[in-house]
Amino acid sequence: MEGPEIQFSEAIIDNGRFGKRVIRFETGRLAKQAAGAAMVYIDEDTALLSATTAGKSPREGFDFFPLTVDVEERMYAAGRIPGSFFRREGRPSTEAILACRLMDRRCVPRSSRACATRYRSS
């Protein structure tokens, strides 16, 4: 079979403490098609953070850093399944929208203006 050679990386796990909280980072196991992904465990909470780009080279004409941040809360992950079909995959909650904005406001000032590739973080 011909095609691009796929390289698999080994999982990297790092543990640490942040104040009284225990933090664990795992990368290399999930979301292998993303440009980068990490599972983050903080005490009892778990999050999958992934980032990808729309292209390898910057696009011309952008005078801003094109970043999209998505936070998706899944009720069934906590064992709570809503009864209505429309509530199951409805619009994001206010907390999710504020979390997206908080991450966006933190990342954009730290990024290079020369980087005009469209980024998506979820």
JSON list of C-alpha atoms in Angstrom, two decimals:
[
{"chain": "A", "resi": 1, "resn": "MET", "atom": "CA", "xyz": [0.00, 0.00, 0.00]},
{"chain": "A", "resi": 2, "resn": "GLU", "atom": "CA", "xyz": [1.36, 3.41, -0.98]},
{"chain": "A", "resi": 3, "resn": "GLY", "atom": "CA", "xyz": [0.81, 6.67, 0.82]},
{"chain": "A", "resi": 4, "resn": "PRO", "atom": "CA", "xyz": [2.40, 8.92, 3.40]},
{"chain": "A", "resi": 5, "resn": "GLU", "atom": "CA", "xyz": [4.38, 7.21, 6.07]},
{"chain": "A", "resi": 6, "resn": "ILE", "atom": "CA", "xyz": [2.55, 7.34, 9.40]},
{"chain": "A", "resi": 7, "resn": "GLN", "atom": "CA", "xyz": [4.68, 7.78, 12.48]},
{"chain": "A", "resi": 8, "resn": "PHE", "atom": "CA", "xyz": [3.34, 6.81, 15.87]},
{"chain": "A", "resi": 9, "resn": "SER", "atom": "CA", "xyz": [4.69, 8.49, 18.95]},
{"chain": "A", "resi": 10, "resn": "GLU", "atom": "CA", "xyz": [4.80, 6.98, 22.38]},
{"chain": "A", "resi": 11, "resn": "ALA", "atom": "CA", "xyz": [2.66, 8.40, 25.13]},
{"chain": "A", "resi": 12, "resn": "ILE", "atom": "CA", "xyz": [4.28, 10.99, 27.36]},
{"chain": "A", "resi": 13, "resn": "ILE", "atom": "CA", "xyz": [2.93, 11.29, 30.90]},
{"chain": "A", "resi": 14, "resn": "ASP", "atom": "CA", "xyz": [3.91, 14.00, 33.38]},
{"chain": "A", "resi": 15, "resn": "ASN", "atom": "CA", "xyz": [2.62, 14.40, 36.93]},
{"chain": "A", "resi": 16, "resn": "GLY", "atom": "CA", "xyz": [2.88, 17.35, 39.26]},
{"chain": "A", "resi": 17, "resn": "ARG", "atom": "CA", "xyz": [1.26, 19.44, 41.94]},
{"chain": "A", "resi": 18, "resn": "PHE", "atom": "CA", "xyz": [-0.23, 22.91, 41.66]},
{"chain": "A", "resi": 19, "resn": "GLY", "atom": "CA", "xyz": [-0.84, 24.10, 45.18]},
{"chain": "A", "resi": 20, "resn": "LYS", "atom": "CA", "xyz": [-2.99, 21.40, 46.77]},
{"chain": "A", "resi": 21, "resn": "ARG", "atom": "CA", "xyz": [-4.18, 19.99, 43.44]},
{"chain": "A", "resi": 22, "resn": "VAL", "atom": "CA", "xyz": [-2.66, 17.03, 41.61]},
{"chain": "A", "resi": 23, "resn": "ILE", "atom": "CA", "xyz": [-2.17, 17.58, 37.86]},
{"chain": "A", "resi": 24, "resn": "ARG", "atom": "CA", "xyz": [-1.42, 14.91, 35.28]},
{"chain": "A", "resi": 25, "resn": "PHE", "atom": "CA", "xyz": [-0.73, 15.48, 31.57]},
{"chain": "A", "resi": 26, "resn": "GLU", "atom": "CA", "xyz": [-0.87, 12.72, 28.94]},
{"chain": "A", "resi": 27, "resn": "THR", "atom": "CA", "xyz": [-0.05, 13.26, 25.28]},
{"chain": "A", "resi": 28, "resn": "GLY", "atom": "CA", "xyz": [0.38, 10.93, 22.33]},
{"chain": "A", "resi": 29, "resn": "ARG", "atom": "CA", "xyz": [-2.59, 8.62, 22.98]},
{"chain": "A", "resi": 30, "resn": "LEU", "atom": "CA", "xyz": [-5.71, 10.42, 21.75]},
{"chain": "A", "resi": 31, "resn": "ALA", "atom": "CA", "xyz": [-6.49, 12.76, 18.82]},
{"chain": "A", "resi": 32, "resn": "LYS", "atom": "CA", "xyz": [-3.51, 11.66, 16.76]},
{"chain": "A", "resi": 33, "resn": "GLN", "atom": "CA", "xyz": [-4.68, 13.55, 13.68]},
{"chain": "A", "resi": 34, "resn": "ALA", "atom": "CA", "xyz": [-4.60, 16.88, 15.53]},
{"chain": "A", "resi": 35, "resn": "ALA", "atom": "CA", "xyz": [-1.47, 19.04, 15.43]},
{"chain": "A", "resi": 36, "resn": "GLY", "atom": "CA", "xyz": [-1.27, 18.61, 19.19]},
{"chain": "A", "resi": 37, "resn": "ALA", "atom": "CA", "xyz": [-3.45, 17.07, 21.88]},
{"chain": "A", "resi": 38, "resn": "ALA", "atom": "CA", "xyz": [-3.23, 16.41, 25.61]},
{"chain": "A", "resi": 39, "resn": "MET", "atom": "CA", "xyz": [-5.42, 14.83, 28.25]},
{"chain": "A", "resi": 40, "resn": "VAL", "atom": "CA", "xyz": [-5.30, 16.89, 31.43]},
{"chain": "A", "resi": 41, "resn": "TYR", "atom": "CA", "xyz": [-6.40, 15.48, 34.77]},
{"chain": "A", "resi": 42, "resn": "ILE", "atom": "CA", "xyz": [-6.81, 17.90, 37.69]},
{"chain": "A", "resi": 43, "resn": "ASP", "atom": "CA", "xyz": [-7.90, 15.99, 40.78]},
{"chain": "A", "resi": 44, "resn": "GLU", "atom": "CA", "xyz": [-11.25, 14.50, 39.68]},
{"chain": "A", "resi": 45, "resn": "ASP", "atom": "CA", "xyz": [-11.72, 16.62, 36.53]},
{"chain": "A", "resi": 46, "resn": "THR", "atom": "CA", "xyz": [-10.62, 15.51, 33.05]},
{"chain": "A", "resi": 47, "resn": "ALA", "atom": "CA", "xyz": [-10.24, 17.55, 29.86]},
{"chain": "A", "resi": 48, "resn": "LEU", "atom": "CA", "xyz": [-9.08, 16.76, 26.34]},
{"chain": "A", "resi": 49, "resn": "LEU", "atom": "CA", "xyz": [-7.26, 19.74, 24.83]},
{"chain": "A", "resi": 50, "resn": "SER", "atom": "CA", "xyz": [-6.45, 19.64, 21.13]},
{"chain": "A", "resi": 51, "resn": "ALA", "atom": "CA", "xyz": [-5.25, 22.13, 18.53]},
{"chain": "A", "resi": 52, "resn": "THR", "atom": "CA", "xyz": [-5.14, 22.03, 14.76]},
{"chain": "A", "resi": 53, "resn": "THR", "atom": "CA", "xyz": [-4.42, 24.41, 11.89]},
{"chain": "A", "resi": 54, "resn": "ALA", "atom": "CA", "xyz": [-6.22, 24.99, 8.60]},
{"chain": "A", "resi": 55, "resn": "GLY", "atom": "CA", "xyz": [-3.00, 25.00, 6.58]},
{"chain": "A", "resi": 56, "resn": "LYS", "atom": "CA", "xyz": [0.76, 24.78, 6.83]},
{"chain": "A", "resi": 57, "resn": "SER", "atom": "CA", "xyz": [1.54, 28.25, 5.48]},
{"chain": "A", "resi": 58, "resn": "PRO", "atom": "CA", "xyz": [0.14, 31.61, 6.67]},
{"chain": "A", "resi": 59, "resn": "ARG", "atom": "CA", "xyz": [-2.56, 33.31, 4.60]},
{"chain": "A", "resi": 60, "resn": "GLU", "atom": "CA", "xyz": [-2.10, 36.85, 3.35]},
{"chain": "A", "resi": 61, "resn": "GLY", "atom": "CA", "xyz": [-4.31, 39.75, 4.34]},
{"chain": "A", "resi": 62, "resn": "PHE", "atom": "CA", "xyz": [-5.03, 38.89, 7.98]},
{"chain": "A", "resi": 63, "resn": "ASP", "atom": "CA", "xyz": [-4.52, 41.76, 10.41]},
{"chain": "A", "resi": 64, "resn": "PHE", "atom": "CA", "xyz": [-5.65, 39.64, 13.36]},
{"chain": "A", "resi": 65, "resn": "PHE", "atom": "CA", "xyz": [-4.84, 36.25, 14.87]},
{"chain": "A", "resi": 66, "resn": "PRO", "atom": "CA", "xyz": [-7.54, 33.84, 13.57]},
{"chain": "A", "resi": 67, "resn": "LEU", "atom": "CA", "xyz": [-8.26, 31.64, 16.59]},
{"chain": "A", "resi": 68, "resn": "THR", "atom": "CA", "xyz": [-11.38, 29.60, 17.32]},
{"chain": "A", "resi": 69, "resn": "VAL", "atom": "CA", "xyz": [-11.91, 28.12, 20.78]},
{"chain": "A", "resi": 70, "resn": "ASP", "atom": "CA", "xyz": [-14.63, 25.52, 21.39]},
{"chain": "A", "resi": 71, "resn": "VAL", "atom": "CA", "xyz": [-15.67, 24.23, 24.80]},
{"chain": "A", "resi": 72, "resn": "GLU", "atom": "CA", "xyz": [-18.20, 21.41, 24.70]},
{"chain": "A", "resi": 73, "resn": "GLU", "atom": "CA", "xyz": [-19.85, 20.18, 27.84]},
{"chain": "A", "resi": 74, "resn": "ARG", "atom": "CA", "xyz": [-21.38, 16.76, 27.59]},
{"chain": "A", "resi": 75, "resn": "MET", "atom": "CA", "xyz": [-24.00, 15.91, 30.18]},
{"chain": "A", "resi": 76, "resn": "TYR", "atom": "CA", "xyz": [-23.70, 12.19, 29.53]},
{"chain": "A", "resi": 77, "resn": "ALA", "atom": "CA", "xyz": [-20.02, 12.36, 30.53]},
{"chain": "A", "resi": 78, "resn": "ALA", "atom": "CA", "xyz": [-21.20, 13.10, 34.07]},
{"chain": "A", "resi": 79, "resn": "GLY", "atom": "CA", "xyz": [-23.89, 10.42, 33.92]},
{"chain": "A", "resi": 80, "resn": "ARG", "atom": "CA", "xyz": [-26.75, 12.90, 33.48]},
{"chain": "A", "resi": 81, "resn": "ILE", "atom": "CA", "xyz": [-28.73, 12.40, 30.29]},
{"chain": "A", "resi": 82, "resn": "PRO", "atom": "CA", "xyz": [-31.35, 15.08, 29.54]},
{"chain": "A", "resi": 83, "resn": "GLY", "atom": "CA", "xyz": [-34.81, 13.81, 28.58]},
{"chain": "A", "resi": 84, "resn": "SER", "atom": "CA", "xyz": [-35.54, 16.09, 25.64]},
{"chain": "A", "resi": 85, "resn": "PHE", "atom": "CA", "xyz": [-33.89, 15.61, 22.23]},
{"chain": "A", "resi": 86, "resn": "PHE", "atom": "CA", "xyz": [-33.37, 19.36, 21.81]},
{"chain": "A", "resi": 87, "resn": "ARG", "atom": "CA", "xyz": [-31.72, 19.74, 25.20]},
{"chain": "A", "resi": 88, "resn": "ARG", "atom": "CA", "xyz": [-29.35, 16.88, 24.45]},
{"chain": "A", "resi": 89, "resn": "GLU", "atom": "CA", "xyz": [-27.21, 18.78, 21.92]},
{"chain": "A", "resi": 90, "resn": "GLY", "atom": "CA", "xyz": [-28.49, 22.32, 22.46]},
{"chain": "A", "resi": 91, "resn": "ARG", "atom": "CA", "xyz": [-26.58, 25.57, 22.47]},
{"chain": "A", "resi": 92, "resn": "PRO", "atom": "CA", "xyz": [-23.56, 25.94, 24.77]},
{"chain": "A", "resi": 93, "resn": "SER", "atom": "CA", "xyz": [-24.17, 27.05, 28.32]},
{"chain": "A", "resi": 94, "resn": "THR", "atom": "CA", "xyz": [-23.16, 30.48, 29.58]},
{"chain": "A", "resi": 95, "resn": "GLU", "atom": "CA", "xyz": [-20.27, 28.88, 31.48]},
{"chain": "A", "resi": 96, "resn": "ALA", "atom": "CA", "xyz": [-18.97, 27.23, 28.28]},
{"chain": "A", "resi": 97, "resn": "ILE", "atom": "CA", "xyz": [-19.16, 30.50, 26.34]},
{"chain": "A", "resi": 98, "resn": "LEU", "atom": "CA", "xyz": [-17.31, 32.36, 29.09]},
{"chain": "A", "resi": 99, "resn": "ALA", "atom": "CA", "xyz": [-14.65, 29.63, 29.24]},
{"chain": "A", "resi": 100, "resn": "CYS", "atom": "CA", "xyz": [-14.10, 29.98, 25.46]},
{"chain": "A", "resi": 101, "resn": "ARG", "atom": "CA", "xyz": [-13.75, 33.74, 25.74]},
{"chain": "A", "resi": 102, "resn": "LEU", "atom": "CA", "xyz": [-11.38, 33.42, 28.68]},
{"chain": "A", "resi": 103, "resn": "MET", "atom": "CA", "xyz": [-9.09, 31.06, 26.74]},
{"chain": "A", "resi": 104, "resn": "ASP", "atom": "CA", "xyz": [-9.29, 33.19, 23.61]},
{"chain": "A", "resi": 105, "resn": "ARG", "atom": "CA", "xyz": [-8.35, 36.38, 25.50]},
{"chain": "A", "resi": 106, "resn": "ARG", "atom": "CA", "xyz": [-5.37, 34.59, 27.09]},
{"chain": "A", "resi": 107, "resn": "CYS", "atom": "CA", "xyz": [-3.97, 33.05, 23.87]},
{"chain": "A", "resi": 108, "resn": "VAL", "atom": "CA", "xyz": [-4.29, 35.85, 21.30]},
{"chain": "A", "resi": 109, "resn": "PRO", "atom": "CA", "xyz": [-1.97, 38.47, 22.92]},
{"chain": "A", "resi": 110, "resn": "ARG", "atom": "CA", "xyz": [0.76, 35.83, 23.34]},
{"chain": "A", "resi": 111, "resn": "SER", "atom": "CA", "xyz": [0.69, 34.79, 19.69]},
{"chain": "A", "resi": 112, "resn": "SER", "atom": "CA", "xyz": [2.84, 36.17, 16.91]},
{"chain": "A", "resi": 113, "resn": "ARG", "atom": "CA", "xyz": [1.29, 38.68, 14.50]},
{"chain": "A", "resi": 114, "resn": "ALA", "atom": "CA", "xyz": [3.20, 36.98, 11.66]},
{"chain": "A", "resi": 115, "resn": "CYS", "atom": "CA", "xyz": [1.18, 33.83, 12.26]},
{"chain": "A", "resi": 116, "resn": "ALA", "atom": "CA", "xyz": [-1.88, 34.17, 10.05]},
{"chain": "A", "resi": 117, "resn": "THR", "atom": "CA", "xyz": [-2.83, 30.52, 9.77]},
{"chain": "A", "resi": 118, "resn": "ARG", "atom": "CA", "xyz": [-6.32, 29.77, 11.05]},
{"chain": "A", "resi": 119, "resn": "TYR", "atom": "CA", "xyz": [-6.16, 27.90, 14.38]},
{"chain": "A", "resi": 120, "resn": "ARG", "atom": "CA", "xyz": [-8.84, 25.89, 16.12]},
{"chain": "A", "resi": 121, "resn": "SER", "atom": "CA", "xyz": [-8.63, 24.78, 19.73]},
{"chain": "A", "resi": 122, "resn": "SER", "atom": "CA", "xyz": [-11.19, 22.59, 21.43]}
]
